[in-house]
Tab-separated table of C-alpha atoms and ligand atoms in Angstrom:
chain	number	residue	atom	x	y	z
A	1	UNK	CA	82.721	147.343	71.075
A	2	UNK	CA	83.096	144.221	68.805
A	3	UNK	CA	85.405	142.053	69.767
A	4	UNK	CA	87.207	144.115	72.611
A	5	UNK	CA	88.541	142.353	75.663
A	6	UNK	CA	87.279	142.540	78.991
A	7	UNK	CA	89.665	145.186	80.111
A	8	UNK	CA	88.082	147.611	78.756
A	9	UNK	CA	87.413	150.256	81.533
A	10	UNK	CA	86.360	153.635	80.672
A	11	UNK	CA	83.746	152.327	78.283
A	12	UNK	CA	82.085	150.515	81.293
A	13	UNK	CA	82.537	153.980	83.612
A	14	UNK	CA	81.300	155.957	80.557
A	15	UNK	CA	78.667	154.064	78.682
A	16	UNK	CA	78.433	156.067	75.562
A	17	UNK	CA	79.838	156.043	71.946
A	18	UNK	CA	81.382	160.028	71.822
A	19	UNK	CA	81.869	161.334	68.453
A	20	UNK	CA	83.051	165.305	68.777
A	21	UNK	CA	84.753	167.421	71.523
A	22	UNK	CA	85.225	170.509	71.403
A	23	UNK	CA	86.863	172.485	74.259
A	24	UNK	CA	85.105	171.064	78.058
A	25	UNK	CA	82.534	169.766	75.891
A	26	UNK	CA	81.921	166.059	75.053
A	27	UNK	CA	79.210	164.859	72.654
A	28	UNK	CA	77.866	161.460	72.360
A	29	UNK	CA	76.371	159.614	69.074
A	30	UNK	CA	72.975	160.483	70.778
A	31	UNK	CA	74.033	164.444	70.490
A	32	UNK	CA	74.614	164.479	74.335
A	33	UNK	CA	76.405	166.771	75.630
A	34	UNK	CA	78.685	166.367	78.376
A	35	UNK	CA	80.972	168.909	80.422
A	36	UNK	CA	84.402	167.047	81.094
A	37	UNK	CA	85.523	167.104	84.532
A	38	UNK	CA	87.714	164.107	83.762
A	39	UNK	CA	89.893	165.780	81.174
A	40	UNK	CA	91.290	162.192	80.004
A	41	UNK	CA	92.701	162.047	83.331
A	42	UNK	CA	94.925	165.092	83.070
A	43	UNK	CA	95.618	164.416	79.247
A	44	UNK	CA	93.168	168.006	78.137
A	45	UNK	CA	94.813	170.316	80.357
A	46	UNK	CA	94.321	173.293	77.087
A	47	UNK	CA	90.787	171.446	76.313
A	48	UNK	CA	89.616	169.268	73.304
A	49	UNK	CA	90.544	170.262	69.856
A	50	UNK	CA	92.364	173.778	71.241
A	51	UNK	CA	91.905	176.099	67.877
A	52	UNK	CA	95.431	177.289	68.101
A	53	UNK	CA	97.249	173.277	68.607
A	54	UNK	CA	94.335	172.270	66.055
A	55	UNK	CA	96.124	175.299	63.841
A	56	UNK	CA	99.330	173.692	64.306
A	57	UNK	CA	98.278	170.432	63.124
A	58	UNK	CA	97.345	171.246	60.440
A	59	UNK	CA	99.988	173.747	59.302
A	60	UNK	CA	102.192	170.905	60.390
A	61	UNK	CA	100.185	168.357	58.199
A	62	UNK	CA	99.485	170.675	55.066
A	63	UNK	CA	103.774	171.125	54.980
A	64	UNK	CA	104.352	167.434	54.730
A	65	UNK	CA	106.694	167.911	58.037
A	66	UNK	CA	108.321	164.496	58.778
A	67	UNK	CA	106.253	162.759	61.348
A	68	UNK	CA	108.212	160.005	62.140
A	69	UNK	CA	112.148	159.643	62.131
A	70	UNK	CA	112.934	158.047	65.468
A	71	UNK	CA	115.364	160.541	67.203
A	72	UNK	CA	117.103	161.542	64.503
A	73	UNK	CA	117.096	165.716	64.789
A	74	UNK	CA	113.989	167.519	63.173
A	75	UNK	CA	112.658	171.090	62.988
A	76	UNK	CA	109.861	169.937	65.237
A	77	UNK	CA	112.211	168.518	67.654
A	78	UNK	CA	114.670	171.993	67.520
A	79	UNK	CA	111.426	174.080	68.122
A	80	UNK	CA	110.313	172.133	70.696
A	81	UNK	CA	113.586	172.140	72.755
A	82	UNK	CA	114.253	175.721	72.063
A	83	UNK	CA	110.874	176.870	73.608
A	84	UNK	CA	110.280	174.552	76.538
A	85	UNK	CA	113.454	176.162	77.517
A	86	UNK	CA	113.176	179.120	76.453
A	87	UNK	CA	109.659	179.404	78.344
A	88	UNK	CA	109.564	176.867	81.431
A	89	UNK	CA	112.987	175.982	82.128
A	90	UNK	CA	114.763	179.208	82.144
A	91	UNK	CA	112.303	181.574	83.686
A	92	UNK	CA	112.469	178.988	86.221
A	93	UNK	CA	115.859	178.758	87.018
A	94	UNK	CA	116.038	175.441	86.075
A	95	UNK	CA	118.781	173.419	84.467
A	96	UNK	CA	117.808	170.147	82.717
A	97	UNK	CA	118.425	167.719	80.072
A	98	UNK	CA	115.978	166.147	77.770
A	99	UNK	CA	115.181	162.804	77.285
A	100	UNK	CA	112.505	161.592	74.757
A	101	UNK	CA	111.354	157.971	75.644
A	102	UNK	CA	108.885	155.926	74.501
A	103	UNK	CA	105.628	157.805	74.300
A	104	UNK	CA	103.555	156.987	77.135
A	105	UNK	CA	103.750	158.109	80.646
A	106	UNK	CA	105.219	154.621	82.306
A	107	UNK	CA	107.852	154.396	79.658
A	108	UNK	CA	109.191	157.661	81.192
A	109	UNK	CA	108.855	155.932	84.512
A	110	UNK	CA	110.791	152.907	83.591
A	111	UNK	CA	113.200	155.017	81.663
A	112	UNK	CA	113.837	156.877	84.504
A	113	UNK	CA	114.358	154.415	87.157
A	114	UNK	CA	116.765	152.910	84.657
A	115	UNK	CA	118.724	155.813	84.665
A	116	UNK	CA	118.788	156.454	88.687
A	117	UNK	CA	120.165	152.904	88.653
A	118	UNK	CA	122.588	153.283	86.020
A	119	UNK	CA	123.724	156.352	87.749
A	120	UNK	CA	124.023	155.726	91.596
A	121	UNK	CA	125.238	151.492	90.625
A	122	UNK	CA	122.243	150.798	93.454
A	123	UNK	CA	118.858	148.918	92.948
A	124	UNK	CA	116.469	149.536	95.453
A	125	UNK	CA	114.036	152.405	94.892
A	126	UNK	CA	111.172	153.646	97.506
A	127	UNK	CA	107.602	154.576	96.189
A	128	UNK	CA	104.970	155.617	98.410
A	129	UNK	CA	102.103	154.480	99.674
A	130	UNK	CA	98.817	155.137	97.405
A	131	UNK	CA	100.903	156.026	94.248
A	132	UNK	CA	100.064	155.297	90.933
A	133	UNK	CA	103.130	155.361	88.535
A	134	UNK	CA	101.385	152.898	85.832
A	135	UNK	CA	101.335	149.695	84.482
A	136	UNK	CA	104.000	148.489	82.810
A	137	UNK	CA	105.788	145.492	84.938
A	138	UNK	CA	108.093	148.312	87.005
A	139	UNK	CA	105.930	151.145	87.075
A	140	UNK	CA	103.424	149.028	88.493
A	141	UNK	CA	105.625	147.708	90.995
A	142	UNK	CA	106.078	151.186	92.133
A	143	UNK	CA	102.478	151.519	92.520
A	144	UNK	CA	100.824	151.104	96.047
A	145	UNK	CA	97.631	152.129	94.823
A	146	UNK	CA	97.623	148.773	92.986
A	147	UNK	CA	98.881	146.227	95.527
A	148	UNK	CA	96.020	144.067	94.400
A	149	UNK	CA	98.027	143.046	91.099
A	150	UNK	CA	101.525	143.238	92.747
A	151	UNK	CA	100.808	139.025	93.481
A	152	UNK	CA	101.394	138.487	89.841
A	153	UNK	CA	103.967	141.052	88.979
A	154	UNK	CA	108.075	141.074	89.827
A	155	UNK	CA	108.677	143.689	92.761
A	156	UNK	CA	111.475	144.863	91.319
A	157	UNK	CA	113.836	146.412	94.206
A	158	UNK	CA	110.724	148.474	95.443
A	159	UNK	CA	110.049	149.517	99.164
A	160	UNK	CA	106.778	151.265	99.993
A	161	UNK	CA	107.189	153.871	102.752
A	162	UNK	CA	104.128	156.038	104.285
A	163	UNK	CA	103.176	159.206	101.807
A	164	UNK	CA	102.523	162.480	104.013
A	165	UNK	CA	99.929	162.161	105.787
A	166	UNK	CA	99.397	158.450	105.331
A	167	UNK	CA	96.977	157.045	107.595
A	168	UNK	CA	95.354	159.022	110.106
A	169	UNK	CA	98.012	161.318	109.351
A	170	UNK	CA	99.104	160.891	113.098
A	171	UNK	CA	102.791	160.286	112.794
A	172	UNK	CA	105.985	162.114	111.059
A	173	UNK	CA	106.135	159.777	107.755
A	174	UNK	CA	109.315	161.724	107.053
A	175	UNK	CA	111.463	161.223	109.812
A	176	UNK	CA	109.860	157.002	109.775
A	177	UNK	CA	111.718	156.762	106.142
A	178	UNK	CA	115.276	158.670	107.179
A	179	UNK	CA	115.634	156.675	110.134
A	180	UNK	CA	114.914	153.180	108.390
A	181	UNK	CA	117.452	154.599	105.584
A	182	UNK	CA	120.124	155.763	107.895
A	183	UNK	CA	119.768	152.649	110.884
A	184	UNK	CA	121.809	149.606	110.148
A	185	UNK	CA	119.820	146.738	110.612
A	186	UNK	CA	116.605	147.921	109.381
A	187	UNK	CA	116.705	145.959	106.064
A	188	UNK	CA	116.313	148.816	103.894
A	189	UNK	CA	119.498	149.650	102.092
A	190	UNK	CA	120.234	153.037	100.236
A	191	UNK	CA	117.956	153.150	97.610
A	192	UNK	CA	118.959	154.562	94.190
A	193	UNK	CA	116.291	156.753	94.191
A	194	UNK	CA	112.908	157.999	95.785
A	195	UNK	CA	109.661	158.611	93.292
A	196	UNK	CA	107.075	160.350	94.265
A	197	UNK	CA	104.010	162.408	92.879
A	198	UNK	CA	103.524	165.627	95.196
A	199	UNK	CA	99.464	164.861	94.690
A	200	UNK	CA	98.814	161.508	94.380
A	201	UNK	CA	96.219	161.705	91.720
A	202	UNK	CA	94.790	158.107	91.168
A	203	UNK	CA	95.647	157.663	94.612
A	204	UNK	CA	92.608	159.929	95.498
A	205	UNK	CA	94.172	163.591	95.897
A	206	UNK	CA	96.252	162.963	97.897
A	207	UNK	CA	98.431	166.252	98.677
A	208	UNK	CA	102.048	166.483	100.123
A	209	UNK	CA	102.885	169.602	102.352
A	210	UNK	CA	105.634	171.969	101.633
A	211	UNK	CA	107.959	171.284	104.624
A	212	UNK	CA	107.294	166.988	103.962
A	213	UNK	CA	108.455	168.104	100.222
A	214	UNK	CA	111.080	170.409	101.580
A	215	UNK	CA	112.295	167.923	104.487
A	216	UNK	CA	112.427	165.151	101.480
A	217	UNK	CA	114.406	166.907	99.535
A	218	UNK	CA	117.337	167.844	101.914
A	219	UNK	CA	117.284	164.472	102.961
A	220	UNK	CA	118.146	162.847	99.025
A	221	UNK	CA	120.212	165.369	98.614
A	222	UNK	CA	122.595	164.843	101.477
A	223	UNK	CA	121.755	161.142	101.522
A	224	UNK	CA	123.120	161.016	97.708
A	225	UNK	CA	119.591	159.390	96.727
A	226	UNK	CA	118.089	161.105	93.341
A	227	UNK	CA	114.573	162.371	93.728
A	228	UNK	CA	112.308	161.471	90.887
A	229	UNK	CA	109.018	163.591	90.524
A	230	UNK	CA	106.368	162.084	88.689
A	231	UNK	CA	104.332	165.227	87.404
A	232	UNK	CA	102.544	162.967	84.652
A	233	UNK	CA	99.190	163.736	85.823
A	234	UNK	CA	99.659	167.056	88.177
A	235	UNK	CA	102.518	168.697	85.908
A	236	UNK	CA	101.547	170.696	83.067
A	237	UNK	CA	99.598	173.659	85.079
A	238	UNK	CA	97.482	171.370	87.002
A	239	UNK	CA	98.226	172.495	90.271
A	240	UNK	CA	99.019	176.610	89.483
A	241	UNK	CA	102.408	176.408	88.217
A	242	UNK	CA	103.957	174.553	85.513
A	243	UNK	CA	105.060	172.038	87.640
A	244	UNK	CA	103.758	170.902	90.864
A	245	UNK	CA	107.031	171.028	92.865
A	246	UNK	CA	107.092	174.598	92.395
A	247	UNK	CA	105.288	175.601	95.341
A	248	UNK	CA	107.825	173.752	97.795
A	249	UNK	CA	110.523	175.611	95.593
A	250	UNK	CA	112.464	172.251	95.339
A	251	UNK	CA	114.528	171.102	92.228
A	252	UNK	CA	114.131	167.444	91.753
A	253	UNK	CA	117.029	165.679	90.618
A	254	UNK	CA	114.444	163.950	87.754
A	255	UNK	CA	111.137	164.876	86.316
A	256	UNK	CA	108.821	163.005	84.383
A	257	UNK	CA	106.247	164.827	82.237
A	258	UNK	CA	103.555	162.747	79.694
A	259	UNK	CA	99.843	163.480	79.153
A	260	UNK	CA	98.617	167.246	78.430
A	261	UNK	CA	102.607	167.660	77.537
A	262	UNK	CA	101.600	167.382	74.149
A	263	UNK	CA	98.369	169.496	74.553
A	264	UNK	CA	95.978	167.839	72.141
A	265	UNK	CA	95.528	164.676	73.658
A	266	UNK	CA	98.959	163.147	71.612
A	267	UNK	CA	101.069	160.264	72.656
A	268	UNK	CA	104.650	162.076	74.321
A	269	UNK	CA	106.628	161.963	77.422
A	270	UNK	CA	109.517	163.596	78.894
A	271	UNK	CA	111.920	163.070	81.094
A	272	UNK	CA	113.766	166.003	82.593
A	273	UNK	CA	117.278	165.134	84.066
A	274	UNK	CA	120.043	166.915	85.504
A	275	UNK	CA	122.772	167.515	83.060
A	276	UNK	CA	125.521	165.765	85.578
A	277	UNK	CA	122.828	162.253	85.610
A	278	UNK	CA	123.099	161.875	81.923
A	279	UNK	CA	125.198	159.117	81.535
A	280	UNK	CA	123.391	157.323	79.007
A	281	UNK	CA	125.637	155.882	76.301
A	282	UNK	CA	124.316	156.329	72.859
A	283	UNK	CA	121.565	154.307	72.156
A	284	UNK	CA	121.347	152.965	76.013
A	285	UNK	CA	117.558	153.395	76.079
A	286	UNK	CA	115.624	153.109	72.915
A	287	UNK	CA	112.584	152.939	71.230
A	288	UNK	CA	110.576	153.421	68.062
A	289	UNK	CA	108.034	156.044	69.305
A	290	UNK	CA	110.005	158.250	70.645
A	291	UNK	CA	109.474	162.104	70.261
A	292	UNK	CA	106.958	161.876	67.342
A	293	UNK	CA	106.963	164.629	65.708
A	294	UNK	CA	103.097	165.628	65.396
A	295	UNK	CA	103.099	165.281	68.947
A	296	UNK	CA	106.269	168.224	69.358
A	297	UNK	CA	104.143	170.096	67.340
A	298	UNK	CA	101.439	170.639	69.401
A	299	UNK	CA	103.657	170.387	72.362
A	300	UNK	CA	105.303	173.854	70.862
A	301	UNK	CA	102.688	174.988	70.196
A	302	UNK	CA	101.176	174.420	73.734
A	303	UNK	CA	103.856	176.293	75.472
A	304	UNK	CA	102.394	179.671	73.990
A	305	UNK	CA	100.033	179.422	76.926
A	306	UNK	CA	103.184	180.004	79.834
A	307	UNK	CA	104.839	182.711	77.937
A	308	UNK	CA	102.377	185.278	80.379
A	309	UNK	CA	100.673	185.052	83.137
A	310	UNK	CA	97.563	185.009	81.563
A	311	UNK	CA	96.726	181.138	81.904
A	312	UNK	CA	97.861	181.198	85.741
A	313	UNK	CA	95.586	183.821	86.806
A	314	UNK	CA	92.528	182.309	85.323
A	315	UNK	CA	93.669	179.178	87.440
A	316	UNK	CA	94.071	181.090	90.643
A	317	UNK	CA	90.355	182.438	89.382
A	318	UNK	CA	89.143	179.188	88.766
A	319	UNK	CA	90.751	177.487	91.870
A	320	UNK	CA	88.975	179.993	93.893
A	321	UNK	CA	85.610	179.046	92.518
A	322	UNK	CA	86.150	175.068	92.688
A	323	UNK	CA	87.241	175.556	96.280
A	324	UNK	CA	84.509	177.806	97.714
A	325	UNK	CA	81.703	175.508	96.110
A	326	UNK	CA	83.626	172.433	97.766
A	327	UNK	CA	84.243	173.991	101.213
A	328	UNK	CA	80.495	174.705	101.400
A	329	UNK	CA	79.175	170.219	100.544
A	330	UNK	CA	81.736	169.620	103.380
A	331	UNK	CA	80.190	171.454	106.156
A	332	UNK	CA	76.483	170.952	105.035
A	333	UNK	CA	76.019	167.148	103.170
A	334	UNK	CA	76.942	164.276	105.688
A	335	UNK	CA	77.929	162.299	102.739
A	336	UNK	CA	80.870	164.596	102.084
A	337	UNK	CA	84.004	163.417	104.575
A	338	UNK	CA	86.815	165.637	103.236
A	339	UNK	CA	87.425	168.074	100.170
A	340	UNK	CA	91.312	168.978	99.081
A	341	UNK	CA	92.828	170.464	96.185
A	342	UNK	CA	94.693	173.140	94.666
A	343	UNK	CA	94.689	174.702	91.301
A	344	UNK	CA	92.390	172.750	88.612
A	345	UNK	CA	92.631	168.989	90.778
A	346	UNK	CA	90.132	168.687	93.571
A	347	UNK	CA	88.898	165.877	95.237
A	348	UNK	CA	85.687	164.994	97.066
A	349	UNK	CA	86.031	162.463	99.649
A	350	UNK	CA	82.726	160.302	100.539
A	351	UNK	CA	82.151	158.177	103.534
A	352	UNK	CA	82.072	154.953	100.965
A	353	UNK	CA	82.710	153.943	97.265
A	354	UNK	CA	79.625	153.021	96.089
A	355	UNK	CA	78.463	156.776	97.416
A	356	UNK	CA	81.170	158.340	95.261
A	357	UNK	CA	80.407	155.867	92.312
A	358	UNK	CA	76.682	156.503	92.840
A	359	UNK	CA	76.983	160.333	92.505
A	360	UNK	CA	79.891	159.497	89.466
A	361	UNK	CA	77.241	157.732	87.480
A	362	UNK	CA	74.252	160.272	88.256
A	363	UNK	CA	76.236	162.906	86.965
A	364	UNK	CA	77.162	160.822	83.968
A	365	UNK	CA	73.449	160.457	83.508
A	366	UNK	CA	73.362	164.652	84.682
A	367	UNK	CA	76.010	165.503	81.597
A	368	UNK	CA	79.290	165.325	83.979
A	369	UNK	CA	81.972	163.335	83.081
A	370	UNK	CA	83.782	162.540	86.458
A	371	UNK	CA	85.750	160.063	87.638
A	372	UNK	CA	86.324	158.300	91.170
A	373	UNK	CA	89.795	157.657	92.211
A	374	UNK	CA	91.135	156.766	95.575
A	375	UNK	CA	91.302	153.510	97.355
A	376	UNK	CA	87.686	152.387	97.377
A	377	UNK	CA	86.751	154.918	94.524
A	378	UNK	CA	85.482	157.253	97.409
A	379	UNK	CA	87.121	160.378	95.788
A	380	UNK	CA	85.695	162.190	93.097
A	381	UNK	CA	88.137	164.208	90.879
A	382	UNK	CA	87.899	167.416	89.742
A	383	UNK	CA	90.090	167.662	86.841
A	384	UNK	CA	88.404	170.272	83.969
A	385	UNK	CA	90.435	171.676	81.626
A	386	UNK	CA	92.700	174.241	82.307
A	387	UNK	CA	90.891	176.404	79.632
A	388	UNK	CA	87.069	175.754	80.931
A	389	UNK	CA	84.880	178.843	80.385
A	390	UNK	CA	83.780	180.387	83.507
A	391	UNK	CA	80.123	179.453	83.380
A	392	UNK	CA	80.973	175.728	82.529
A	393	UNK	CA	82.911	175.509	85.576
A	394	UNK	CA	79.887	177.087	87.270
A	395	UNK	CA	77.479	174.376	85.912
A	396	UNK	CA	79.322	171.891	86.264
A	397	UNK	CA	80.387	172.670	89.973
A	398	UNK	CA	76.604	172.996	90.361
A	399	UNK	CA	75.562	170.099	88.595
A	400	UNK	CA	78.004	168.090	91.360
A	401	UNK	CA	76.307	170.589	94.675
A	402	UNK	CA	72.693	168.992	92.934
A	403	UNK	CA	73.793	165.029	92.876
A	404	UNK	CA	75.690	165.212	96.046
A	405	UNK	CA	72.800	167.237	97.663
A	406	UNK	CA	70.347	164.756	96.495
A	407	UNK	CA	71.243	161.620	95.069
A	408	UNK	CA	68.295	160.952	93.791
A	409	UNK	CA	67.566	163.906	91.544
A	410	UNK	CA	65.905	163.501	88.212
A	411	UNK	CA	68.384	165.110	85.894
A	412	UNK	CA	70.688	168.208	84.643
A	413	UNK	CA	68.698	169.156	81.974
A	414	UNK	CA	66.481	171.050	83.879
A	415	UNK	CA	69.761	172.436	86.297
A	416	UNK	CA	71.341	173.766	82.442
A	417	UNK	CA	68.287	175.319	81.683
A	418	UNK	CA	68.328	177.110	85.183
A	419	UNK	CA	71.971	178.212	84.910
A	420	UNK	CA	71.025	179.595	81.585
A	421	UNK	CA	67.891	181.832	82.309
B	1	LIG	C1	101.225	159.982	88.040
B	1	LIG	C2	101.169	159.038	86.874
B	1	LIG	N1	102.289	158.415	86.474
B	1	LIG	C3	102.285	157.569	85.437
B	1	LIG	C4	101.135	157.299	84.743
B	1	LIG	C5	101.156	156.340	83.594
B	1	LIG	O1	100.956	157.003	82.396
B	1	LIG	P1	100.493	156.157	81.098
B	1	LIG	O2	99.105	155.695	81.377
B	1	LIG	O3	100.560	157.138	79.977
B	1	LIG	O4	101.454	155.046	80.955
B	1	LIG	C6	99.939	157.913	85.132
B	1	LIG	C7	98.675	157.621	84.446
B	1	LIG	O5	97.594	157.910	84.882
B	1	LIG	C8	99.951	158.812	86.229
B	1	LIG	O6	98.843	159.419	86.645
C-alpha cells in the first residue's frame, strides 16, 4: 500500500486487498472468497464479526459507554472482572489476580517478566528453544524462534534450554535444565522465572507432554522459580480447554492471555498472577492503553461461550475431524513428514519450506488462508476459528488433502462446487 515500509509481511503472504469477513469467511476487493485457516494467528478464535460481540459493540457504542479512561474503574472493567471469574477462574479452581497492561500480547510478556523479577530480586529467566514470545526488545530476547535478530537486540538475562522434545527428541530435556539449575559450576544461576508456551505455535506446533509439563512444574515450584505460561496464541479454547495448561492439570504461577481474549479481533491482554506475586506498587507498571474499554466489552461478552459445554464439544467434534483427515496425508503423500495437534491448532510438517510455502500459496490461490510457521516455514497451521461451520471445516480440510495431494492442481473452485453437489 502507498507508502508502507518494507516490513510489511502478511500483505506479501496474502496478496489481496480484503474488504468484509464474516464468520471463517474472508472476502477480497475482487469478491473472493476465502475460508480462514489462519484466524489472525489465533486472534478469531469466536470468528469474524461474531453477531452476539458485534451486538455488544454496538449496544456498547449506541450508550456512549466511556471507551477510554486509562485504569481508572468502569462498568466495562467491573463486568469484565466479575465474569472471567465468575466463568473461567472459579469453575476452575483457580485463584488469580488481574493485571491489565498495555494492549498487545508482548507488553504482557514484558510486564510479566518485570514482575517475576521484581518479585524473586533475581534476573535471569530461561525460554525455550523454538519459542516465540514477540517482538518487543525482551520478548524477543526470549524468543528462540528468532535467533536470527537476537545479533542486534540486548539478551536481556535470557538462557535458552531444549523445549520437550527438542531435537530428535532423543534425550530427557527436563532433567538437562534441573541439573544445569541445581550444579554449581554450570554458569546458569537461579533464574527468576521459566516462560514457556505448552505448544509452541510460531515455533511450528510444537507440543509439550503432560509429564514434561508436570515434571516442570514440581521442579519451579520446589526450586522457588515462578512459571510463566504464555497462552497468547494457544489460550482462549485453542487447544480444548480454556487454557492450554489444563490438560497437565498444572497451575502456573503467571499467565499471559492477549489475542482472541477480546473476541472480535480488539487490542487487550492479560496477565493472570497469583494473588501472593502482586507486589506492584501503585502505578509500578503503566501505560496509556491499558484495558480499553470497547475491548472488555467484547471480552464479556466473549465469555458467554464457556458458561456450557457447548463450545468444547464442538471442539472435541471438530478436533476429531482435523485429525482423521491429517493422520490419513501422513501415511499416504511422501511430502507429508509429521502431523500434530490437538483441539483447533494442527500442524503439517513437510520435508522442506518451500514445499510448505508452495502448498501455502496454492491454497491462497485455492481460497485457503493458511499460514507456514516453524523453523524453515515447513509447518502449515491449522488454526480456523473456534466457531467454523462443520462443512467449512470439511472444505477446507479438503481443499488442503487436494494441494498437498497434487501440487499442481488447477484450482478450488471446481473442489467448492464438488463439496456442494
Ligand atoms: C505465544 C505468543 N506470545 C506473544 C506474542 C506476541 O503478541 P503480540 O504480537 O500481540 O505482541 C505472540 C504473537 O504471535 C505469540 O504467539
Amino acid at each position: 500500500m502507498l507508502n508502507e515500509s518494507n516490513v510489511n509481511y502478511y500483505a506479501k503472504a496474502f496478496p489481496a486487498v480484503f474488504t468484509v469477513a464474516k464468520g471463517e469467511i474472508v472476502t477480497d476487493t475482487t469478491g473472493k472468497d476465502y475460508i480462514d485457516f489462519f484466524c489472525g494467528a489465533g486472534t478469531m478464535n469466536y470468528g469474524h464479526n461474531n453477531p452476539a460481540l458485534k451486538a455488544a459493540v454496538h449496544s456498547f457504542l449506541d450508550n456512549d459507554h466511556i471507551l477510554h479512561c486509562l485504569d481508572m474503574d468502569s462498568k466495562m472493567k467491573e463486568l469484565f472482572l466479575t465474569a472471567f471469574q465468575e466463568t473461567i477462574l472459579e469453575p476452575r479452581g483457580l485463584d488469580y489476580k488481574v493485571q491489565f497492561p498495555g494492549p498487545t500480547g508482548t507488553n504482557a510478556v514484558e510486564a510479566a517478566v518485570k514482575l517475576a523479577r521484581l518479585v524473586t530480586k533475581r534476573k535471569k529467566i530461561i525460554a525455550f528453544t523454538q519459542s516465540f514470545h514477540g517482538m518487543t526488545s525482551m520478548s524477543m530476547s526470549l524468543s528462540g524462534c528468532r535467533e536470527e535478530q537476537h545479533p542486534g537486540n540486548t539478551l536481556h538475562d535470557v538462557t535458552f534450554f531444549p523445549f520437550d522434545q527438542f531435537g530428535d527428541g532423543a534425550f530427557d530435556t527436563l532433567r538437562y535444565l534441573e541439573a544445569m539449575i541445581k550444579t554449581s559450576g554450570s554458569g546458569v544461576t537461579l533464574p527468576a522465572a521459566i516462560i514457556l508456551e505448552t505448544i509452541q505455535a510460531e515455533g511450528g506446533v510444537n507440543i509439550a507432554g503432560v509429564a514434561w509439563l508436570k515434571a516442570l512444574r514440581a521442579f519451579t515450584a520446589e526450586n522457588g522459580i515462578l512459571l510463566i505460561v504464555d497462552d497468547i496464541q494457544v489460550g482462549c479454547g485453542r487447544t480444548g480447554s480454556f487454557f492450554s495448561f489444563e490438560r497437565a492439570g498444572i497451575i502456573p504461577d503467571i499467565v499471559l492471555l492477549s489475542k482472541s481474549i477480546s473476541g472480535f479481533g480488539l487490542p487487550l491482554s492479560v496477565i493472570l498472577m497469583k494473588p501472593s506475586l502482586d507486589h506492584w506498587k501503585p502505578g509500578e507498571h503503566n501505560g496509556t492503553f491499558r484495558a480499553n474499554n470497547l475491548s472488555l466489552c467484547t471480552a464479556h461478552a466473549a465469555l458467554h461461550y464457556w458458561k456450557d459445554d457447548g463450545l468444547l464439544n464442538e471442539i472435541k467434534e471438530k478436533e476429531e475431524m482435523i485429525g482423521l483427515t491429517l493422520t490419513q496425508l501422513v501415511t499416504q503423500c511422501e511430502a507429508v513428514k509429521g502431523v500434530r495437534g490437538m483441539g483447533m491448532i494442527w500442524g503439517v510438517e513437510f520435508r522442506s519450506g518451500s514445499e510448505a510455502r508452495a502448498v501455502a500459496s496454492g491454497l491462497f490461490r485455492d481460497g485457503l488462508l493458511i499460514e507456514a510457521c516453524g523453523m524453515d516455514d515447513q509447518v502449515l497451521k491449522i488454526l480456523p476459528p473456534l466457531t467454523i461451520s462443520k462443512d467449512n471445516l470439511r472444505t477446507g480440510l479438503a481443499m488442503m488433502e487436494r494441494r498437498i495431494r497434487e501440487p499442481e492442481y488447477a484450482g478450488a473452485t471446481r473442489l467448492m462446487n464438488e463439496t456442494a453437489s
